[in-house]
């Protein structure tokens, strides 16, 4: 693969939620509405474009934050995030009101926003990253994924390459997560191994119970020893003496969970999202619309910074 500027995939909800909580709610429109998430999101995109200089970029979108297929497999999936209506996500009204503004501004810039029915942005990212990896070497780009969600570490693959840009506390540039980082930080050698480790460990923030008594270090050690979750379960079925009696008991008790969880933890890579016109725009697609939005919502500074970053992204 030639050395060229990357395809940048944005986990949009992860970014605007982080912006909402990271930028003071005193940041308001001329009419007094909160726009902290919008401004924080746009400024984050500006910094990414300036630092990573992508050739192509997609804002990946949650069309379903709690897809039916994941809930059918594990009913507790994100259940604790349900609002009182038991349908929508429990999200601050001040943030919900800003999401349509982000949609409008992305459209004015000409930055593609891609989702898919009954799928999360993670699944869109998995699909687009896998699609890029399947392109011929002479046109394939490195893939960089901006997200605050460690679930997407499962896509890391140095042979792609596919890397995750993970925000760090205190500002500054994001942590570049490659296979070396997975090995040093989590004790697993690949993105696939990370997914298997995460399945065993579980994730309370997503309503995934994991295997009782198996934490991150134990999960990583088991995956290293047996190569994969499939290898571990084969060893369990075969009575491998390397498993302690306690591990055998815990894994056996979690059999139903372990049968269902991989289909929930692993992102989809086969969505039908069609062709995406994802070349990085050098100028806004709809400049008059962008000016109107910037004036209406008090986004002049953030819009100007992104206009400049796009123009400079050679």
Coordinates of N, CA and C in Angstrom, one line a residue, residues 122-308:
X122 N -20.9 2.2 15.3 CA -19.8 1.2 15.3 C -19.9 0.2 14.2
X123 N -21.1 -0.2 13.8 CA -21.3 -1.1 12.7 C -21.0 -0.5 11.4
X124 N -21.3 0.8 11.2 CA -21.0 1.5 10.0 C -19.4 1.6 9.9
X125 N -18.8 1.9 11.0 CA -17.3 2.0 11.0 C -16.7 0.7 10.7
X126 N -17.2 -0.4 11.2 CA -16.7 -1.7 10.9 C -16.8 -2.0 9.5
X127 N -18.0 -1.7 8.9 CA -18.2 -2.0 7.5 C -17.3 -1.2 6.6
X128 N -17.2 0.1 6.8 CA -16.4 1.0 6.0 C -14.9 0.7 6.1
X129 N -14.4 0.3 7.3 CA -13.0 -0.1 7.5 C -12.7 -1.4 6.8
X130 N -13.6 -2.3 6.9 CA -13.4 -3.6 6.2 C -13.5 -3.4 4.7
X131 N -14.4 -2.6 4.2 CA -14.4 -2.3 2.8 C -13.1 -1.7 2.3
X132 N -12.6 -0.8 3.1 CA -11.3 -0.1 2.6 C -10.2 -1.2 2.6
X133 N -10.2 -2.0 3.6 CA -9.1 -3.1 3.6 C -9.2 -4.0 2.4
X134 N -10.4 -4.1 1.8 CA -10.5 -5.0 0.7 C -10.2 -4.4 -0.6
X135 N -9.8 -3.1 -0.6 CA -9.5 -2.4 -1.9 C -8.1 -2.8 -2.3
X136 N -7.8 -2.7 -3.6 CA -6.4 -3.0 -4.1 C -5.3 -2.2 -3.4
X137 N -4.1 -2.8 -3.2 CA -3.1 -2.1 -2.5 C -2.7 -0.7 -3.0
X138 N -2.9 -0.5 -4.3 CA -2.4 0.7 -4.9 C -3.4 1.9 -4.7
X139 N -4.6 1.6 -4.2 CA -5.6 2.6 -3.9 C -6.0 2.6 -2.4
X140 N -5.7 1.5 -1.7 CA -6.2 1.4 -0.3 C -5.6 2.4 0.6
X141 N -6.4 3.0 1.4 CA -5.9 4.0 2.4 C -5.8 3.3 3.8
X142 N -4.9 3.9 4.6 CA -4.9 3.5 6.0 C -6.2 4.1 6.6
X143 N -6.8 3.4 7.6 CA -8.0 3.8 8.2 C -7.7 4.3 9.6
X144 N -8.2 5.5 10.0 CA -8.1 6.0 11.3 C -9.5 6.2 11.8
X145 N -9.8 5.8 13.0 CA -11.1 5.8 13.6 C -11.1 6.7 14.9
X146 N -11.8 7.8 14.9 CA -11.8 8.7 16.0 C -13.0 8.3 16.9
X147 N -12.7 7.8 18.1 CA -13.8 7.4 19.0 C -13.3 7.4 20.5
X148 N -14.3 7.6 21.4 CA -14.0 7.5 22.8 C -14.5 6.1 23.3
X149 N -14.9 5.2 22.4 CA -15.5 3.9 22.7 C -14.4 2.8 22.5
X150 N -14.0 2.2 23.6 CA -13.0 1.2 23.5 C -13.5 -0.1 22.7
X151 N -14.8 -0.2 22.6 CA -15.3 -1.3 21.8 C -14.7 -1.4 20.4
X152 N -14.3 -0.3 19.8 CA -13.8 -0.2 18.5 C -12.3 -0.6 18.4
X153 N -11.7 -0.9 19.6 CA -10.3 -1.4 19.5 C -10.3 -2.8 18.8
X154 N -11.4 -3.4 18.7 CA -11.5 -4.7 18.0 C -11.1 -4.6 16.6
X155 N -11.2 -3.4 16.0 CA -10.9 -3.2 14.6 C -9.5 -3.0 14.3
X156 N -8.7 -2.8 15.3 CA -7.2 -2.4 15.2 C -6.5 -3.6 14.4
X157 N -5.8 -3.2 13.4 CA -5.1 -4.3 12.6 C -3.9 -3.6 11.9
X158 N -2.7 -3.9 12.3 CA -1.6 -3.2 11.7 C -1.4 -3.6 10.2
X159 N -1.9 -4.7 9.8 CA -1.8 -5.0 8.4 C -2.6 -4.2 7.5
X160 N -3.6 -3.5 8.0 CA -4.5 -2.7 7.2 C -3.9 -1.5 6.6
X161 N -3.3 -0.6 7.3 CA -3.5 -0.6 8.8 C -4.8 0.1 9.1
X162 N -5.4 -0.4 10.3 CA -6.5 0.3 10.9 C -6.1 0.6 12.3
X163 N -6.2 1.9 12.6 CA -5.9 2.4 13.9 C -7.0 3.2 14.5
X164 N -7.0 3.2 15.9 CA -8.0 4.0 16.6 C -7.4 5.2 17.2
X165 N -8.0 6.3 17.1 CA -7.6 7.6 17.7 C -8.5 7.7 19.0
X166 N -7.9 7.6 20.1 CA -8.6 7.6 21.4 C -8.3 8.8 22.2
X167 N -9.3 9.6 22.6 CA -9.0 10.8 23.4 C -8.4 10.5 24.7
X168 N -7.5 11.5 25.1 CA -6.9 11.4 26.4 C -7.3 12.5 27.3
X169 N -7.2 12.3 28.6 CA -7.6 13.3 29.5 C -6.6 14.4 29.5
X170 N -7.1 15.7 29.7 CA -6.2 16.8 29.8 C -5.9 17.5 28.4
X171 N -6.7 17.0 27.4 CA -6.5 17.6 26.1 C -5.3 17.1 25.4
X172 N -4.8 17.7 24.3 CA -3.7 17.2 23.5 C -4.3 16.3 22.5
X173 N -3.4 15.8 21.7 CA -3.7 14.9 20.6 C -4.2 13.5 21.2
X174 N -5.0 12.8 20.4 CA -5.5 11.5 20.8 C -4.4 10.4 20.9
X175 N -4.6 9.4 21.7 CA -3.7 8.2 21.7 C -3.9 7.4 20.4
X176 N -2.9 7.1 19.7 CA -3.0 6.3 18.5 C -2.9 4.8 19.0
X177 N -4.0 4.1 18.8 CA -4.1 2.7 19.3 C -3.8 1.8 18.1
X178 N -2.6 1.1 18.2 CA -2.3 0.1 17.2 C -2.1 -1.2 18.0
X179 N -1.6 -2.3 17.3 CA -1.5 -3.6 18.0 C -0.5 -3.5 19.1
X180 N 0.6 -2.7 19.0 CA 1.5 -2.6 20.0 C 0.9 -2.0 21.3
X181 N 0.0 -1.0 21.1 CA -0.7 -0.5 22.3 C -1.6 -1.5 22.9
X182 N -2.3 -2.3 22.1 CA -3.2 -3.3 22.7 C -2.3 -4.3 23.5
X183 N -1.2 -4.7 23.0 CA -0.3 -5.6 23.7 C 0.2 -5.0 25.0
X184 N 0.6 -3.8 25.0 CA 1.2 -3.2 26.2 C 0.1 -2.8 27.2
X185 N -1.0 -2.3 26.8 CA -2.0 -1.8 27.7 C -3.0 -2.9 28.2
X186 N -3.3 -3.9 27.3 CA -4.3 -4.9 27.6 C -3.8 -6.3 27.6
X187 N -2.6 -6.5 27.1 CA -2.1 -7.9 27.1 C -2.7 -8.8 26.0
X188 N -3.2 -8.2 25.0 CA -3.7 -8.9 23.9 C -3.1 -8.5 22.6
X189 N -2.8 -9.4 21.6 CA -2.0 -9.0 20.5 C -2.7 -8.4 19.3
X190 N -4.0 -8.6 19.2 CA -4.7 -8.1 18.0 C -6.1 -7.6 18.4
X191 N -6.7 -6.9 17.4 CA -8.1 -6.4 17.7 C -9.1 -7.6 17.9
X192 N -8.9 -8.6 17.1 CA -9.8 -9.8 17.4 C -9.6 -10.3 18.8
X193 N -8.4 -10.4 19.3 CA -8.2 -10.9 20.6 C -8.8 -9.9 21.6
X194 N -8.8 -8.6 21.3 CA -9.4 -7.7 22.2 C -10.9 -7.9 22.3
X195 N -11.5 -8.2 21.2 CA -13.0 -8.5 21.2 C -13.3 -9.7 22.1
X196 N -12.5 -10.7 21.9 CA -12.7 -11.9 22.7 C -12.5 -11.7 24.2
X197 N -11.4 -10.9 24.5 CA -11.2 -10.5 25.9 C -12.4 -9.7 26.5
X198 N -12.9 -8.7 25.7 CA -14.0 -7.9 26.1 C -15.3 -8.7 26.3
X199 N -15.4 -9.8 25.5 CA -16.6 -10.6 25.7 C -16.5 -11.3 27.1
X200 N -15.4 -11.9 27.4 CA -15.2 -12.5 28.7 C -15.4 -11.5 29.9
X201 N -14.8 -10.4 29.7 CA -14.8 -9.4 30.8 C -16.1 -8.8 31.0
X202 N -16.9 -8.6 29.9 CA -18.2 -7.9 30.0 C -18.0 -6.4 30.0
X203 N -19.1 -5.7 30.0 CA -19.0 -4.2 30.1 C -20.3 -3.7 30.7
X204 N -20.3 -3.3 32.0 CA -21.5 -2.8 32.6 C -22.1 -1.6 31.9
X205 N -21.3 -0.8 31.3 CA -21.8 0.4 30.7 C -22.7 0.1 29.5
X206 N -22.5 -1.1 28.9 CA -23.4 -1.6 27.8 C -24.3 -2.7 28.2
X207 N -24.4 -3.0 29.5 CA -25.3 -4.0 30.0 C -24.9 -5.4 29.7
X208 N -23.6 -5.6 29.5 CA -23.0 -6.9 29.2 C -22.4 -7.5 30.5
X209 N -22.9 -8.6 31.0 CA -22.5 -9.0 32.3 C -21.1 -9.7 32.3
X210 N -20.7 -10.2 31.2 CA -19.4 -11.0 31.2 C -19.5 -12.2 32.0
X211 N -18.4 -12.8 32.2 CA -18.3 -14.1 33.0 C -18.0 -13.7 34.5
X212 N -18.8 -14.1 35.4 CA -18.7 -13.7 36.8 C -17.3 -14.1 37.3
X213 N -16.6 -13.2 37.9 CA -15.3 -13.5 38.5 C -14.1 -13.4 37.5
X214 N -14.4 -13.1 36.2 CA -13.3 -13.0 35.2 C -13.2 -11.5 34.9
X215 N -12.1 -10.9 35.4 CA -11.8 -9.5 35.1 C -10.9 -9.4 33.8
X216 N -10.5 -8.2 33.6 CA -9.8 -7.9 32.3 C -8.5 -8.7 32.3
X217 N -7.7 -8.8 33.3 CA -6.4 -9.5 33.3 C -6.6 -11.0 33.1
X218 N -7.5 -11.5 33.8 CA -7.8 -13.0 33.6 C -8.3 -13.3 32.2
X219 N -9.2 -12.4 31.7 CA -9.7 -12.6 30.4 C -8.6 -12.6 29.4
X220 N -7.7 -11.6 29.5 CA -6.6 -11.5 28.5 C -5.7 -12.7 28.6
X221 N -5.4 -13.2 29.8 CA -4.5 -14.3 30.0 C -5.1 -15.6 29.4
X222 N -6.4 -15.7 29.5 CA -7.1 -16.9 28.9 C -7.1 -16.8 27.4
X223 N -7.3 -15.6 26.8 CA -7.2 -15.5 25.4 C -5.8 -15.7 24.9
X224 N -4.8 -15.2 25.6 CA -3.4 -15.4 25.2 C -3.1 -16.9 25.2
X225 N -3.6 -17.6 26.2 CA -3.2 -19.0 26.3 C -3.9 -19.9 25.3
X226 N -5.2 -19.6 25.0 CA -5.9 -20.5 24.0 C -6.1 -19.8 22.7
X227 N -5.6 -18.6 22.4 CA -5.6 -18.0 21.1 C -6.9 -17.3 20.7
X228 N -8.0 -17.7 21.3 CA -9.3 -17.1 20.9 C -10.3 -17.6 21.9
X229 N -11.5 -16.9 21.9 CA -12.6 -17.4 22.7 C -13.0 -18.8 22.2
X230 N -13.0 -19.0 20.9 CA -13.4 -20.3 20.3 C -12.4 -21.4 20.9
X231 N -11.1 -21.0 20.9 CA -10.1 -22.0 21.4 C -10.3 -22.3 22.9
X232 N -10.7 -21.2 23.6 CA -10.9 -21.4 25.1 C -12.1 -22.3 25.3
X233 N -13.2 -22.1 24.5 CA -14.4 -22.9 24.7 C -14.1 -24.4 24.3
X234 N -13.3 -24.6 23.3 CA -12.9 -25.9 22.9 C -12.1 -26.6 24.0
X235 N -11.2 -25.8 24.6 CA -10.5 -26.4 25.8 C -11.4 -26.7 26.9
X236 N -12.4 -25.9 27.2 CA -13.3 -26.2 28.2 C -14.1 -27.5 27.9
X237 N -14.6 -27.6 26.7 CA -15.3 -28.8 26.3 C -14.4 -30.0 26.4
X238 N -13.1 -29.9 26.1 CA -12.2 -31.0 26.1 C -11.6 -31.4 27.4
X239 N -12.0 -30.6 28.5 CA -11.5 -30.9 29.8 C -10.0 -30.5 29.9
X240 N -9.6 -29.5 29.3 CA -8.1 -29.1 29.4 C -7.7 -28.8 30.8
X241 N -6.6 -29.5 31.2 CA -6.2 -29.4 32.6 C -5.6 -28.0 33.0
X242 N -5.3 -27.2 31.9 CA -4.8 -25.9 32.2 C -5.8 -24.9 32.8
X243 N -7.1 -25.3 32.7 CA -8.2 -24.5 33.3 C -8.4 -25.0 34.8
X244 N -8.4 -24.0 35.7 CA -8.6 -24.4 37.1 C -10.1 -24.8 37.3
X245 N -10.3 -25.4 38.4 CA -11.7 -25.9 38.7 C -12.6 -24.7 38.8
X246 N -12.1 -23.6 39.4 CA -13.0 -22.4 39.5 C -13.3 -21.8 38.1
X247 N -12.3 -21.8 37.2 CA -12.5 -21.3 35.9 C -13.5 -22.1 35.1
X248 N -13.4 -23.4 35.3 CA -14.3 -24.3 34.6 C -15.7 -24.1 35.1
X249 N -15.9 -23.9 36.4 CA -17.2 -23.6 36.9 C -17.8 -22.3 36.4
X250 N -17.0 -21.3 36.4 CA -17.4 -20.0 36.0 C -17.8 -20.0 34.5
X251 N -16.9 -20.5 33.7 CA -17.2 -20.6 32.2 C -18.4 -21.4 31.9
X252 N -18.5 -22.5 32.6 CA -19.7 -23.4 32.4 C -21.0 -22.7 32.7
X253 N -21.0 -22.0 33.9 CA -22.2 -21.2 34.3 C -22.6 -20.1 33.3
X254 N -21.6 -19.6 32.6 CA -21.8 -18.5 31.6 C -22.0 -19.0 30.2
X255 N -22.3 -20.3 30.0 CA -22.4 -20.9 28.7 C -23.4 -20.1 27.8
X256 N -24.5 -19.8 28.3 CA -25.5 -19.2 27.5 C -25.1 -17.8 27.1
X257 N -24.5 -17.0 28.0 CA -24.0 -15.7 27.7 C -22.9 -15.8 26.7
X258 N -21.9 -16.8 26.8 CA -20.8 -16.9 25.9 C -21.3 -17.3 24.5
X259 N -22.4 -18.0 24.4 CA -22.9 -18.3 23.1 C -23.5 -17.1 22.4
X260 N -24.1 -16.2 23.1 CA -24.8 -15.0 22.5 C -23.9 -13.8 22.4
X261 N -23.0 -13.6 23.3 CA -22.3 -12.4 23.4 C -21.4 -12.0 22.2
X262 N -20.7 -12.9 21.6 CA -19.9 -12.5 20.4 C -20.7 -11.8 19.4
X263 N -21.9 -12.1 19.1 CA -22.7 -11.5 18.1 C -23.2 -10.1 18.6
X264 N -23.0 -9.8 19.9 CA -23.3 -8.5 20.4 C -22.1 -7.6 20.5
X265 N -21.0 -8.2 21.0 CA -19.8 -7.4 21.2 C -19.1 -7.1 19.8
X266 N -19.1 -8.0 18.9 CA -18.4 -7.8 17.6 C -19.3 -6.9 16.7
X267 N -18.6 -5.9 16.2 CA -19.3 -5.0 15.3 C -19.6 -5.7 13.9
X268 N -20.6 -5.2 13.3 CA -20.9 -5.8 12.0 C -20.0 -5.2 10.9
X269 N -19.7 -5.9 9.9 CA -18.8 -5.5 8.9 C -19.4 -5.6 7.5
X270 N -20.7 -5.9 7.5 CA -21.3 -6.3 6.2 C -22.6 -5.5 5.9
X271 N -22.7 -4.3 6.5 CA -23.9 -3.5 6.2 C -23.9 -3.0 4.8
X272 N -25.2 -2.8 4.3 CA -25.4 -2.3 3.0 C -25.5 -0.8 3.1
X273 N -24.4 -0.1 2.9 CA -24.4 1.4 3.1 C -24.2 2.1 1.7
X274 N -24.0 1.3 0.7 CA -23.8 1.9 -0.7 C -22.5 2.7 -0.8
X275 N -22.3 3.2 -2.0 CA -21.1 4.0 -2.2 C -21.2 5.4 -1.4
X276 N -20.1 5.8 -0.9 CA -20.1 7.0 -0.1 C -19.2 8.0 -0.8
X277 N -19.7 9.2 -1.1 CA -18.8 10.3 -1.7 C -18.1 11.0 -0.5
X278 N -16.9 10.4 -0.2 CA -16.3 10.7 1.1 C -15.0 11.5 0.9
X279 N -14.7 12.0 -0.3 CA -13.5 12.8 -0.5 C -13.6 14.1 0.4
X280 N -12.5 14.4 1.1 CA -12.6 15.5 2.0 C -12.9 16.8 1.3
X281 N -13.9 17.5 1.6 CA -14.2 18.8 0.9 C -13.2 19.8 1.3
X282 N -12.7 20.5 0.3 CA -11.8 21.6 0.5 C -12.4 22.9 0.8
X283 N -13.7 23.0 0.3 CA -14.5 24.2 0.6 C -15.9 23.7 0.9
X284 N -16.7 24.5 1.7 CA -18.0 24.1 2.0 C -18.9 23.9 0.8
X285 N -19.7 22.8 0.8 CA -20.5 22.5 -0.3 C -21.6 23.5 -0.5
X286 N -22.1 24.1 0.6 CA -23.2 25.1 0.6 C -22.8 26.3 1.5
X287 N -21.9 27.1 0.9 CA -21.4 28.2 1.7 C -22.4 29.2 2.3
X288 N -23.4 29.5 1.5 CA -24.4 30.4 2.0 C -25.2 29.8 3.2
X289 N -25.5 28.5 3.0 CA -26.2 27.8 4.1 C -25.3 27.8 5.3
X290 N -24.0 27.5 5.2 CA -23.1 27.5 6.3 C -23.1 28.8 7.0
X291 N -23.0 29.9 6.3 CA -23.0 31.3 6.9 C -24.3 31.5 7.7
X292 N -25.4 31.1 7.1 CA -26.7 31.3 7.8 C -26.7 30.5 9.1
X293 N -26.3 29.3 9.1 CA -26.3 28.4 10.3 C -25.3 29.0 11.3
X294 N -24.1 29.4 10.9 CA -23.2 30.0 11.8 C -23.7 31.2 12.5
X295 N -24.4 32.1 11.7 CA -24.9 33.3 12.3 C -26.1 32.9 13.3
X296 N -27.0 32.0 12.9 CA -28.1 31.7 13.7 C -27.7 31.1 15.0
X297 N -26.7 30.2 15.0 CA -26.3 29.5 16.2 C -25.0 30.0 16.9
X298 N -24.5 31.1 16.4 CA -23.3 31.6 17.0 C -22.1 30.7 16.8
X299 N -21.9 30.2 15.6 CA -20.8 29.2 15.4 C -19.8 29.8 14.5
X300 N -19.7 31.1 14.3 CA -18.8 31.7 13.4 C -17.3 31.2 13.6
X301 N -16.9 31.3 14.8 CA -15.5 30.9 15.0 C -15.2 29.4 14.7
X302 N -16.1 28.6 15.2 CA -15.9 27.1 15.0 C -16.0 26.8 13.5
X303 N -16.9 27.4 12.8 CA -17.1 27.2 11.3 C -15.9 27.7 10.6
X304 N -15.4 28.8 11.0 CA -14.2 29.4 10.3 C -13.0 28.5 10.5
X305 N -12.8 28.0 11.7 CA -11.7 27.1 11.9 C -11.7 25.8 11.1
X306 N -12.9 25.3 10.9 CA -13.0 24.1 10.1 C -12.9 24.4 8.6
X307 N -13.4 25.5 8.2 CA -13.1 26.0 6.8 C -11.6 26.1 6.5
X308 N -10.9 26.6 7.5 CA -9.5 26.8 7.3 C -8.7 25.5 7.3

